[in-house]
Short mmCIF file of C-alpha atoms in Angstrom, two decimals:
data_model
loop_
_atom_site.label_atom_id
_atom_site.label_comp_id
_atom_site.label_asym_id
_atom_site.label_seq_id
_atom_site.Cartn_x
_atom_site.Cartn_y
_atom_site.Cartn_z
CA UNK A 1 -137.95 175.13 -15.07
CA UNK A 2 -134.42 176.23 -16.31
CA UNK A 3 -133.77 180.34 -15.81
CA UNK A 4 -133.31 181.85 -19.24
CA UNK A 5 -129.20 181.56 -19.78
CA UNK A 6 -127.03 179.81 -21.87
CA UNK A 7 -123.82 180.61 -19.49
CA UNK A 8 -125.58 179.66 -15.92
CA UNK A 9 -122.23 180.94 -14.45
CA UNK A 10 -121.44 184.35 -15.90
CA UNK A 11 -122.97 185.96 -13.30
CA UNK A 12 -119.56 185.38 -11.48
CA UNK A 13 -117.75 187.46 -14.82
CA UNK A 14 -115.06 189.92 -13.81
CA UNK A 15 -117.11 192.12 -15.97
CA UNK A 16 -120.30 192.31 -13.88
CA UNK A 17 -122.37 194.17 -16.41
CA UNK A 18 -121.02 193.41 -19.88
CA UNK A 19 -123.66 193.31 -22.78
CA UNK A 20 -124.68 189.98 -22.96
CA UNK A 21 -125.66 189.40 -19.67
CA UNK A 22 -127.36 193.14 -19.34
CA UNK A 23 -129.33 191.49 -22.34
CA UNK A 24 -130.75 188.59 -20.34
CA UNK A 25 -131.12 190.77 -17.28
CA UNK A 26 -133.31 192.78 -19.22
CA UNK A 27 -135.40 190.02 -19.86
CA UNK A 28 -135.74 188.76 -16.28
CA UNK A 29 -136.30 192.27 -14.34
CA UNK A 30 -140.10 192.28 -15.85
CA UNK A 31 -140.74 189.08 -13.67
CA UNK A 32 -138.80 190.01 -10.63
CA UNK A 33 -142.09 189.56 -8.57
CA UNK A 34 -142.34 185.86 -10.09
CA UNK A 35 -138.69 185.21 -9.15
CA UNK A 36 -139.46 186.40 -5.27
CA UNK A 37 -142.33 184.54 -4.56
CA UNK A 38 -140.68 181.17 -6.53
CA UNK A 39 -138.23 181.85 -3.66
CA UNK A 40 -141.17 180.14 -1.37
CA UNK A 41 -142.17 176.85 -4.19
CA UNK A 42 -142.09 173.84 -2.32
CA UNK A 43 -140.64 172.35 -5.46
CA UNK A 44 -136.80 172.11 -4.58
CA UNK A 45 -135.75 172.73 -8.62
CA UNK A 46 -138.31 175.32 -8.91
CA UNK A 47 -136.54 177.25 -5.59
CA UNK A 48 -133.25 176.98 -7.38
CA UNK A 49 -134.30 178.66 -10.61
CA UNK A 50 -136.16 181.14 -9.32
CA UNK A 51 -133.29 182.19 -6.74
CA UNK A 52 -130.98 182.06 -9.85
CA UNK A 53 -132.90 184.47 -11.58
CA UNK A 54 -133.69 187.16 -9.28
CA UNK A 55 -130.06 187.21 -8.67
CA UNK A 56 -129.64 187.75 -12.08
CA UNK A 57 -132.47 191.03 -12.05
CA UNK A 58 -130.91 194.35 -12.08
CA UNK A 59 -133.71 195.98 -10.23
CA UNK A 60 -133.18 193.38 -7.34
CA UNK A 61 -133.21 195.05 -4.03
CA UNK A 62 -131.39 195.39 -0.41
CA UNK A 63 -134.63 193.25 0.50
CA UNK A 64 -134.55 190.87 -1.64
CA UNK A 65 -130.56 190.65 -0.45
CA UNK A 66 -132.26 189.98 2.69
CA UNK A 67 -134.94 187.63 1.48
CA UNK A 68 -132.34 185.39 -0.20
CA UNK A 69 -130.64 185.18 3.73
CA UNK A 70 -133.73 183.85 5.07
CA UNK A 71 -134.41 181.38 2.34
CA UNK A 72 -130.70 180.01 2.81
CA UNK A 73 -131.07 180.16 6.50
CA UNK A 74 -134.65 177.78 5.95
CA UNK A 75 -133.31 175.51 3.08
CA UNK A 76 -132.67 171.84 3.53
CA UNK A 77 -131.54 171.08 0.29
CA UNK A 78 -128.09 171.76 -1.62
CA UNK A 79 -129.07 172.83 -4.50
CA UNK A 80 -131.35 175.71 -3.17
CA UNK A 81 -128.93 176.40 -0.72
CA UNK A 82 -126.35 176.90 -2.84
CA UNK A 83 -128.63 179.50 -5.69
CA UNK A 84 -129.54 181.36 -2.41
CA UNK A 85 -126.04 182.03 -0.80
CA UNK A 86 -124.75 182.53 -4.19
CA UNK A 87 -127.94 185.12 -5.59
CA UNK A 88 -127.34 186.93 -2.49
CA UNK A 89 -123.57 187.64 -3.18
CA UNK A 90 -124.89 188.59 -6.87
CA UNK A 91 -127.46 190.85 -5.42
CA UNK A 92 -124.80 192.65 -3.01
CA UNK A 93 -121.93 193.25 -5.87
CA UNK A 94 -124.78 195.29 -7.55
CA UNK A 95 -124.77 197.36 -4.63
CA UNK A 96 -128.07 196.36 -3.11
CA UNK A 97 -127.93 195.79 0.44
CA UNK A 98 -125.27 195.16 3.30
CA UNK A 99 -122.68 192.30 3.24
CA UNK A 100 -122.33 191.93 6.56
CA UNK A 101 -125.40 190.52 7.47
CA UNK A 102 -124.47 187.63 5.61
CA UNK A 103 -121.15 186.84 6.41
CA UNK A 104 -121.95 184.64 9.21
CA UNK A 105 -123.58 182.17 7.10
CA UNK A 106 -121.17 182.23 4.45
CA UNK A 107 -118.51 181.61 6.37
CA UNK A 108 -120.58 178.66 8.31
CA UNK A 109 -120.98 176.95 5.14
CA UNK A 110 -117.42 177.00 3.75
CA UNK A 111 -117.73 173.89 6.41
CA UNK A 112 -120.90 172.52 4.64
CA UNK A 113 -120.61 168.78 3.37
CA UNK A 114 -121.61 169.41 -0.25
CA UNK A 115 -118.97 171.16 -2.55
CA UNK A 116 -121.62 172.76 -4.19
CA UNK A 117 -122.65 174.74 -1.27
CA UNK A 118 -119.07 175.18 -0.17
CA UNK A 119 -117.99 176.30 -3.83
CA UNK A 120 -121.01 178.86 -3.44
CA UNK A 121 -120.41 180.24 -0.16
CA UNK A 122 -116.98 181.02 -1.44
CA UNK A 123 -118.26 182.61 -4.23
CA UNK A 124 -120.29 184.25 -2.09
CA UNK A 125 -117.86 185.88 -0.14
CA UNK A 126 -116.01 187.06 -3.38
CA UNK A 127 -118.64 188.80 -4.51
CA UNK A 128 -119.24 190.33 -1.72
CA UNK A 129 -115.76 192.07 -1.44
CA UNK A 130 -114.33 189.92 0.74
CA UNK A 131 -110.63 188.51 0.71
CA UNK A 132 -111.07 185.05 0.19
CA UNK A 133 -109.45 182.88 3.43
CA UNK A 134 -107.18 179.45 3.00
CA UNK A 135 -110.99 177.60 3.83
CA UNK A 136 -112.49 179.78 1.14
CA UNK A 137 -109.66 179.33 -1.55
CA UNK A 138 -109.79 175.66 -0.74
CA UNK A 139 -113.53 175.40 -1.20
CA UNK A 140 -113.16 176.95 -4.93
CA UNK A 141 -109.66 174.74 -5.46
CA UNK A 142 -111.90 171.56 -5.09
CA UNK A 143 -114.73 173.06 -7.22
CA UNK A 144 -111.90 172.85 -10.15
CA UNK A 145 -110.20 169.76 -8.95
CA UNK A 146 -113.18 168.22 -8.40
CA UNK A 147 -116.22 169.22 -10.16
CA UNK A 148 -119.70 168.57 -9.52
CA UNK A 149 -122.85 170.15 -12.13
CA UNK A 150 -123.99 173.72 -11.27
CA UNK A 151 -127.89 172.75 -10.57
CA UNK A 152 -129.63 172.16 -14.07
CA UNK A 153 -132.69 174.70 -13.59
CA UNK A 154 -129.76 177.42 -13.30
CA UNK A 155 -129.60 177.27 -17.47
CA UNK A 156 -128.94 174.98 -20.14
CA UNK A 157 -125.09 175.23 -21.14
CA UNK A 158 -123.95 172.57 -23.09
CA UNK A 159 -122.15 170.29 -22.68
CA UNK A 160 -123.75 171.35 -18.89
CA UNK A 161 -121.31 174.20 -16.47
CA UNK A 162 -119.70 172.65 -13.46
CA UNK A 163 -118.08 174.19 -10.40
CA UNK A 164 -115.14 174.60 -12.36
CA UNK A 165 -116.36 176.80 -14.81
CA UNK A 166 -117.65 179.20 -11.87
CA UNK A 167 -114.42 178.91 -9.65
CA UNK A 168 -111.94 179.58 -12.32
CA UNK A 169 -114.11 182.69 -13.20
CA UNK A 170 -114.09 183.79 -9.70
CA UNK A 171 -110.17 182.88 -9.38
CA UNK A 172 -109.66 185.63 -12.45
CA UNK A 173 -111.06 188.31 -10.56
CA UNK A 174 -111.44 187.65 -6.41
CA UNK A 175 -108.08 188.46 -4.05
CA UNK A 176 -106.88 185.13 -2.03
CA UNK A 177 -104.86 184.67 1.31
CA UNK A 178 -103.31 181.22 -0.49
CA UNK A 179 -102.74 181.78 -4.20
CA UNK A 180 -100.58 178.53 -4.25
CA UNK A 181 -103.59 176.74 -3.67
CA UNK A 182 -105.91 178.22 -6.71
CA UNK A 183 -103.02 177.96 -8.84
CA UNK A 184 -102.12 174.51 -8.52
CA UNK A 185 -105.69 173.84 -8.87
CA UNK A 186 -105.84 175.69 -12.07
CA UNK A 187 -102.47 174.33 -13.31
CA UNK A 188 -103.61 170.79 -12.63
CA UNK A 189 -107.44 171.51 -14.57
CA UNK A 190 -105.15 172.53 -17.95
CA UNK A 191 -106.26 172.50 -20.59
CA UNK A 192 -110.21 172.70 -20.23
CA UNK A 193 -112.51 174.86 -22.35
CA UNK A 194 -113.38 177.20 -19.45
CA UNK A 195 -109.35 178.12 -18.21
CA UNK A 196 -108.22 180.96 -20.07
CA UNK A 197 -104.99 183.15 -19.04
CA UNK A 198 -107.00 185.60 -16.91
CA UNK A 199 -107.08 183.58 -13.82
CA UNK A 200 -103.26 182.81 -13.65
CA UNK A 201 -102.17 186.18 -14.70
CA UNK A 202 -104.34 187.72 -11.99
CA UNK A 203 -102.62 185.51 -9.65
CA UNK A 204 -99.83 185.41 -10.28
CA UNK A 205 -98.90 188.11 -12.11
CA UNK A 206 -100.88 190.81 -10.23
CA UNK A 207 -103.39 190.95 -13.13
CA UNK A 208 -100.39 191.71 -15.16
CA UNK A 209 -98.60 194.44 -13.30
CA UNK A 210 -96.70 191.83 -12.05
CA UNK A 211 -94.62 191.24 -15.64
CA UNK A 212 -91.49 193.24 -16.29
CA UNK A 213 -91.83 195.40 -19.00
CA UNK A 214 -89.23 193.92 -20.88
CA UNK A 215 -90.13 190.23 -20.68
CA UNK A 216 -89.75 187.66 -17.91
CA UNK A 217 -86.54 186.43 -16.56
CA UNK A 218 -86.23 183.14 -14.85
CA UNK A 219 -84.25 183.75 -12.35
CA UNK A 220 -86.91 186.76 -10.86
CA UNK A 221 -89.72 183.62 -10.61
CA UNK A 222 -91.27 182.48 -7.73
CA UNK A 223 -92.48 179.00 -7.60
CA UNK A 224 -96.62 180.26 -8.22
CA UNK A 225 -94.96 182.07 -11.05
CA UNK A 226 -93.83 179.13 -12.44
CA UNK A 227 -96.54 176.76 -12.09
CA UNK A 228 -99.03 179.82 -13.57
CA UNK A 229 -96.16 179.67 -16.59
CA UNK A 230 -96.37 176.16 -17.48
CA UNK A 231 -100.26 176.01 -17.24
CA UNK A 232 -100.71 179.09 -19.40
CA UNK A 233 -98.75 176.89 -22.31
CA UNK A 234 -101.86 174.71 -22.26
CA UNK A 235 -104.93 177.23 -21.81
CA UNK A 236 -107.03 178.35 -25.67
CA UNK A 237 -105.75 182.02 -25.62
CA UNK A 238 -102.08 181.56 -25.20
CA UNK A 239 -101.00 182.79 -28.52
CA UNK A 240 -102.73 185.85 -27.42
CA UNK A 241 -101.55 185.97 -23.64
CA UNK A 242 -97.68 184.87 -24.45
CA UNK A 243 -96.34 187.89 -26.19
CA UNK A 244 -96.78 189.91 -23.00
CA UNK A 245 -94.41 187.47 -21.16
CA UNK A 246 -91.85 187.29 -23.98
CA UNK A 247 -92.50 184.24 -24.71
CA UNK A 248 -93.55 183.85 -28.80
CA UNK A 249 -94.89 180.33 -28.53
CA UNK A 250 -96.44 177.64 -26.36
CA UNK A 251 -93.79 175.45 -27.13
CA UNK A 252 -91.33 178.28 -25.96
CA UNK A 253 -92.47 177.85 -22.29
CA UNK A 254 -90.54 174.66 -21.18
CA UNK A 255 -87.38 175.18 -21.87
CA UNK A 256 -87.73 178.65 -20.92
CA UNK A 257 -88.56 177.45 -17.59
CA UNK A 258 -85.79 174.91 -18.10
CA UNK A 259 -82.99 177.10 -18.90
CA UNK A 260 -82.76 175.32 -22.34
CA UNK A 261 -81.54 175.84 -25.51
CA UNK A 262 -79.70 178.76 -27.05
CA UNK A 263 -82.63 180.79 -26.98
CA UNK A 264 -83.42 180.71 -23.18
CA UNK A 265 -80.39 179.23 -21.36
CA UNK A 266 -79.34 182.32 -18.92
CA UNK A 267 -76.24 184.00 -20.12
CA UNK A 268 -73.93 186.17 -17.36
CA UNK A 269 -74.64 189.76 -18.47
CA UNK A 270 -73.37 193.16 -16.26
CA UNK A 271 -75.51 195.77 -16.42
CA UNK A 272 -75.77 199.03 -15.24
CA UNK A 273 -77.83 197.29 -11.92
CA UNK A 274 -75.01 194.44 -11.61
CA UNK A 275 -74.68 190.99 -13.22
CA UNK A 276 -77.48 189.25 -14.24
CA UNK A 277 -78.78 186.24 -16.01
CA UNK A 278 -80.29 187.17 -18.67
CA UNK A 279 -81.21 184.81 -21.71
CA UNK A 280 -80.82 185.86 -25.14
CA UNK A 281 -84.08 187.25 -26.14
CA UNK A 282 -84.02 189.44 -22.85
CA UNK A 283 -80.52 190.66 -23.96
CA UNK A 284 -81.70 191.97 -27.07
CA UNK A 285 -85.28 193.62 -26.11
CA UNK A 286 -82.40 195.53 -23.47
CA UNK A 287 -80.45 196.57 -26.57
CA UNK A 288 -83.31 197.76 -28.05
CA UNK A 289 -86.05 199.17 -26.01
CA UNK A 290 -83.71 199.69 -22.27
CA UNK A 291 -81.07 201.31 -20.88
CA UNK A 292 -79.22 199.16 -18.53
CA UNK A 293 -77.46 197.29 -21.13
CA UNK A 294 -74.15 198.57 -23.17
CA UNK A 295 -73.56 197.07 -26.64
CA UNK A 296 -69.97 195.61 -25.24
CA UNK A 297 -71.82 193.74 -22.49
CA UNK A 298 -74.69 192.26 -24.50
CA UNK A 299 -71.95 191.33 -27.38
CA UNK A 300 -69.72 189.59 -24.31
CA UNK A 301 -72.71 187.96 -22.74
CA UNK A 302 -73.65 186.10 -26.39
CA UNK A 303 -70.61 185.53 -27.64
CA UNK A 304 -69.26 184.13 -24.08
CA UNK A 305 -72.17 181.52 -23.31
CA UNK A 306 -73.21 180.61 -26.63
CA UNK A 307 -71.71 178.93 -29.55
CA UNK A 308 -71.28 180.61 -32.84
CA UNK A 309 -73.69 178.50 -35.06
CA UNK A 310 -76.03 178.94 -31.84
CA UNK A 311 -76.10 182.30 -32.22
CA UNK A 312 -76.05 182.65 -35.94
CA UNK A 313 -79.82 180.43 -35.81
CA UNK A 314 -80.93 182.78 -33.27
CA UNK A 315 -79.89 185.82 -35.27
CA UNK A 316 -80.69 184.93 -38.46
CA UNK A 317 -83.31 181.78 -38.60
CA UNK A 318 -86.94 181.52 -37.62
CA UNK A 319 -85.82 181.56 -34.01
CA UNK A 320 -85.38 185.36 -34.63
CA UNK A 321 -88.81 186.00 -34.17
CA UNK A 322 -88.56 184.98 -30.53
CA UNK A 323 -85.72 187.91 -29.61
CA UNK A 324 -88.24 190.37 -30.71
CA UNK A 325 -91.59 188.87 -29.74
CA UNK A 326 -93.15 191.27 -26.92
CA UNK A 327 -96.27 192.81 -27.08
CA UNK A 328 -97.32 196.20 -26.67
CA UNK A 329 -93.44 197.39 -28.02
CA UNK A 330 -93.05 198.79 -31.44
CA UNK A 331 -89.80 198.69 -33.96
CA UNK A 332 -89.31 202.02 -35.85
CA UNK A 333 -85.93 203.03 -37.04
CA UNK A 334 -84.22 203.38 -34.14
CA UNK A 335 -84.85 200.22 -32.62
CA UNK A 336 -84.29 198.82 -36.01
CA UNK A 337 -81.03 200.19 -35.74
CA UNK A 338 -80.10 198.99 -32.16
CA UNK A 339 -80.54 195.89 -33.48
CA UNK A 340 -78.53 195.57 -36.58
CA UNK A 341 -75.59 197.17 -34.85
CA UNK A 342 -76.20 194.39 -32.30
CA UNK A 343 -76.25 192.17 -35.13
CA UNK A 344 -73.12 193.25 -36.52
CA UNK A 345 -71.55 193.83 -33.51
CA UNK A 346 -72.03 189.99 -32.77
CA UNK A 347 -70.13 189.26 -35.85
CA UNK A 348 -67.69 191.38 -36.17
CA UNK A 349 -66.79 189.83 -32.48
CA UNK A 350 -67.10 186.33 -33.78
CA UNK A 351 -64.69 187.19 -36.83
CA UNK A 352 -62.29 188.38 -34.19
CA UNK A 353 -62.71 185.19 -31.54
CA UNK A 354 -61.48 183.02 -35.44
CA UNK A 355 -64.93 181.90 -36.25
CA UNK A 356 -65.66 182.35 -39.98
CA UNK A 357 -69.59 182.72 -40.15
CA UNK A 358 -69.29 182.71 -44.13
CA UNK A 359 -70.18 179.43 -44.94
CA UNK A 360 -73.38 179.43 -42.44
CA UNK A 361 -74.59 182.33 -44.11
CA UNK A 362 -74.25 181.46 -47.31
CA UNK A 363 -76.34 178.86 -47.36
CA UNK A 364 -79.20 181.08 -45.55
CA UNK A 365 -78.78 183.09 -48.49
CA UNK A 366 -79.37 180.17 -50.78
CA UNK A 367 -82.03 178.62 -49.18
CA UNK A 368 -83.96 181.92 -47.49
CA UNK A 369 -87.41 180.57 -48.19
CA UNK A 370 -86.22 177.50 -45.80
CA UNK A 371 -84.18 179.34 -43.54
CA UNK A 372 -84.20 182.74 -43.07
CA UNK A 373 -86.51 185.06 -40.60
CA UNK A 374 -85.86 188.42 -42.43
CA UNK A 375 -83.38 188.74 -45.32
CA UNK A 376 -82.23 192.24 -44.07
CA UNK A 377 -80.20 190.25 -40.92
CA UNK A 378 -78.79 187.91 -42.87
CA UNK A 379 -77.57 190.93 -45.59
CA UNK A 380 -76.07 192.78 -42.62
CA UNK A 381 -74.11 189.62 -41.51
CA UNK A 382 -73.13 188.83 -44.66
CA UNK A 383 -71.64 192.09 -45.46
CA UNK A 384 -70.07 192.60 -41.76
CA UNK A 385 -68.23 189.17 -42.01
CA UNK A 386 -67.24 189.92 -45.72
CA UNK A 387 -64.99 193.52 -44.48
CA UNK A 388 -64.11 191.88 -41.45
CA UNK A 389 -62.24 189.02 -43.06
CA UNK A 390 -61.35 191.31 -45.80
CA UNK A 391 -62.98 188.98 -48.61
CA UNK A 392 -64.81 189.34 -51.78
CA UNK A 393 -69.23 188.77 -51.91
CA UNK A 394 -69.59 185.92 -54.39
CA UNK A 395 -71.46 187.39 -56.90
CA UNK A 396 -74.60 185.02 -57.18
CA UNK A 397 -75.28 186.36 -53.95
CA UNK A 398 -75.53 190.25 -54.76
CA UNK A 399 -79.52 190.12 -56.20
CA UNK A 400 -80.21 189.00 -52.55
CA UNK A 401 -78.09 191.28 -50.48
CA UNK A 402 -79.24 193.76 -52.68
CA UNK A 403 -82.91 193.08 -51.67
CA UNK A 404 -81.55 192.86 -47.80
CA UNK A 405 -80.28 196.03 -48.48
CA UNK A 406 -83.80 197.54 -49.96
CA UNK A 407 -85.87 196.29 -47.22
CA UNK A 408 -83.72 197.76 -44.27
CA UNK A 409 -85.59 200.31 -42.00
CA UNK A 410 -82.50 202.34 -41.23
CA UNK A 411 -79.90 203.37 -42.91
CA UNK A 412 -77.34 202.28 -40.22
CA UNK A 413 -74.81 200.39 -39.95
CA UNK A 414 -75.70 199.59 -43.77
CA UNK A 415 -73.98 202.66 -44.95
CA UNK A 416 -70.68 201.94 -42.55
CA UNK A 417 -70.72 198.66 -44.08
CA UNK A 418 -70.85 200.06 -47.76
CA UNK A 419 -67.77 202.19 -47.29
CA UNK A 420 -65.89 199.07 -46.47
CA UNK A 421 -66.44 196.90 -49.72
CA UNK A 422 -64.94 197.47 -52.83
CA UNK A 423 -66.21 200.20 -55.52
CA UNK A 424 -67.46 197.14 -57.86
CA UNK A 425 -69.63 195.35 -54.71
CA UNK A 426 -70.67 197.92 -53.46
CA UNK A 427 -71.94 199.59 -56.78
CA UNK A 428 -73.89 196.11 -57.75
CA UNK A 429 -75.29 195.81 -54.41
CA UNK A 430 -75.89 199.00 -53.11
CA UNK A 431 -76.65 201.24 -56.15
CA UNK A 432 -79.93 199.08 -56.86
CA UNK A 433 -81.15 199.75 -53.34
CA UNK A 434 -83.45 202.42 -52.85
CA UNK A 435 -83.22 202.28 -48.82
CA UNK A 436 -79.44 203.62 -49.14
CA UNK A 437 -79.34 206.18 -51.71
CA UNK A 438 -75.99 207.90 -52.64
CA UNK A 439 -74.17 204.51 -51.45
#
């Protein structure tokens, strides 16, 4: 006899009542007198499903809390032993019946020779409110390092649940004395189909609370930081769980944590709170969404710890995405604004340092399909190194800086720029544009 679930484990779910499982628990709670006496079937698998599945019965009660005790305190064999101390933690997260009756045994068989009761007493305890221990962490640690099969008549997942599958559900959810320990455990199961970002944001990251609002920083990490970090490159929903780090892309994680590259090596920055190392996409979400950061400092920091074709690929290229990748912040036209007068501000301090950005650009403006993240950028470049150097736009280039021009969300520091070129330019560039009229 199998009880009648798919997901054998979900019963562990940070969201205890969510609508699938109510649906099978609606099921089950007309046979709740079936799954009691089953409770007493000298048939070891039968014992196991039928413990399973009262747990799973919303009209369960304080006594049958109690009942499941006494079956786990009688049972000889794992498997049972395991449904029972794990239905009865179930039954009292519903609210049916007093923990501490059962605390004793659960804590007793963290020392139990089978994993599967150990992994279950744990779980136990979890569900029961408790603060898991180091010998309670550990227990659910080796349930992901290494897993055995949840009992077979608990459902019929396929391919069949493990340990692991509970454990890392409980390790989203349950508060730990040793988070090292679940952590590394997680980080060392990556990537399986059942690890998802919940359990190392929770944590690690105090179920998020824990990430500055502005994106991570690597110098503000702590080592179970870091090891949550470089396993959440390798879980299924780390498109989706990135962004809120600042960090676009999974392949953005290592040399973040590395240091590397132009995007994430730490720059010296002063801010309103001291120096800091900052890299460069935290300079620019500071620019445009914080306070601490004046334009002079953020153009000092960039200009003094990167090189100029460094910068110009992180301005202008596909990397661009990156500097403005965080989730939950949107860009209207102020923001917008911040950063093209970062933008411009960047070049204008190049021009001066005797770098001539010109012949980078234009080729972004040839090739923009290839090259180029957002046309406006580049247009704003373009134009700021043309008055700075005090030279003339080629003119093959004006239909695209003319369409930089259009797209722009602001009308700063486009209309600054304007007032710098010559009547001609900026007539067959600007004039065409409907985002700067009277240009």
């Amino acid at each position: 006899m199998r009880a009648a679930t798919y997901d054998p484990t979900d019963l562990v779910h940070r969201d205890f009542e969510y609508a699938v499982k109510e649906a099978i628990s609606a099921v089950l709670d007309g046979h709740v007198d079936e799954f009691r006496a089953g409770l007493r079937s000298p048939h070891a698998a039968l014992r196991s499903a039928h413990g399973h599945a009262l747990g799973r019965c919303r009209n369960a009660t304080a006594q049958d809390a109690q009942a499941l005790l006494e079956a786990a305190r009688a049972e000889q064999e794992d498997e049972p032993l395991a449904t029972f101390l794990l239905a009865f933690g179930v039954v009292i997260r519903r609210g049916e019946g007093s923990a501490s009756a059962g605390l004793p045994l659960l804590e007793e068989h963290l020392r139990h020779g089978a994993l599967l009761v150990r992994a279950c007493a744990a779980t136990a305890l979890a569900l029961a409110g408790v603060r898991l221990s180091a010998r309670a962490t550990e227990a659910l640690a080796q349930a992901v390092e290494s897993p055995v099969p949840v009992p077979e008549p608990w459902g019929w997942a396929q391919p069949p649940e493990s340990t692991a599958a509970m454990a890392i559900r409980i390790f989203g959810w349950a508060e730990t004395e040793t988070p090292s320990v679940a952590l590394r455990a997680l980080a060392g199961c990556a990537p399986t189909p059942w690890l998802s970002a919940e359990p190392l944001v929770h944590l690690a990251f105090a179920d998020g609370a824990g990430i500055p609002a502005l994106g991570l920083v690597l110098d503000d990490l702590n080592e179970d930081q870091k090891v949550a970090l470089s396993a959440l490159a390798n879980v299924e929903d780390a498109y989706e769980a990135l962004p809120r780090f600042g960090l676009g892309l999974p392949e953005h994680v290592a040399p973040f944590l590395a240091g590397e590259g132009p995007l994430w090596k730490p720059l010296d920055v002063d801010t309103s709170d001291g120096r800091r190392r900052w890299h460069l996409p935290r300079i620019w979400r500071e620019r445009m969404w914080g306070e601490r950061l004046p334009q002079e400092q953020a153009v000092d920091a960039v200009t003094g710890g990167l090189a100029p074709d460094e910068i110009l690929e992180a301005m202008c290229t596909f990397q661009r995405g990156v500097l403005l990748s965080l989730k939950g912040r949107e860009r209207g036209p102020l923001e917008h604004e911040r950063d093209q007068r970062l933008v411009l501000a960047v070049i204008e301090r190049l021009v001066a340092q005797g770098f001539d950005p010109l012949p980078v650009l234009m080729k972004m403006a040839a090739e923009p399909r290839k090259l180029v993240w957002d046309e406006v950028t580049v247009a704003v470049c373009l134009l700021g190194a043309s008055v700075a150097l005090g030279r003339a736009i080629p003119e093959g280039i004006h239909a695209y800086l003319a369409d930089g021009v259009r797209r722009a969300r602001s009308r700063e520091p486009l209309m600054s720029l304007a007032a710098g070129l010559s009547p001609e330019q900026r007539e067959a560039i600007f004039a065409r544009s409907r985002a700067v009229d009277g240009a």
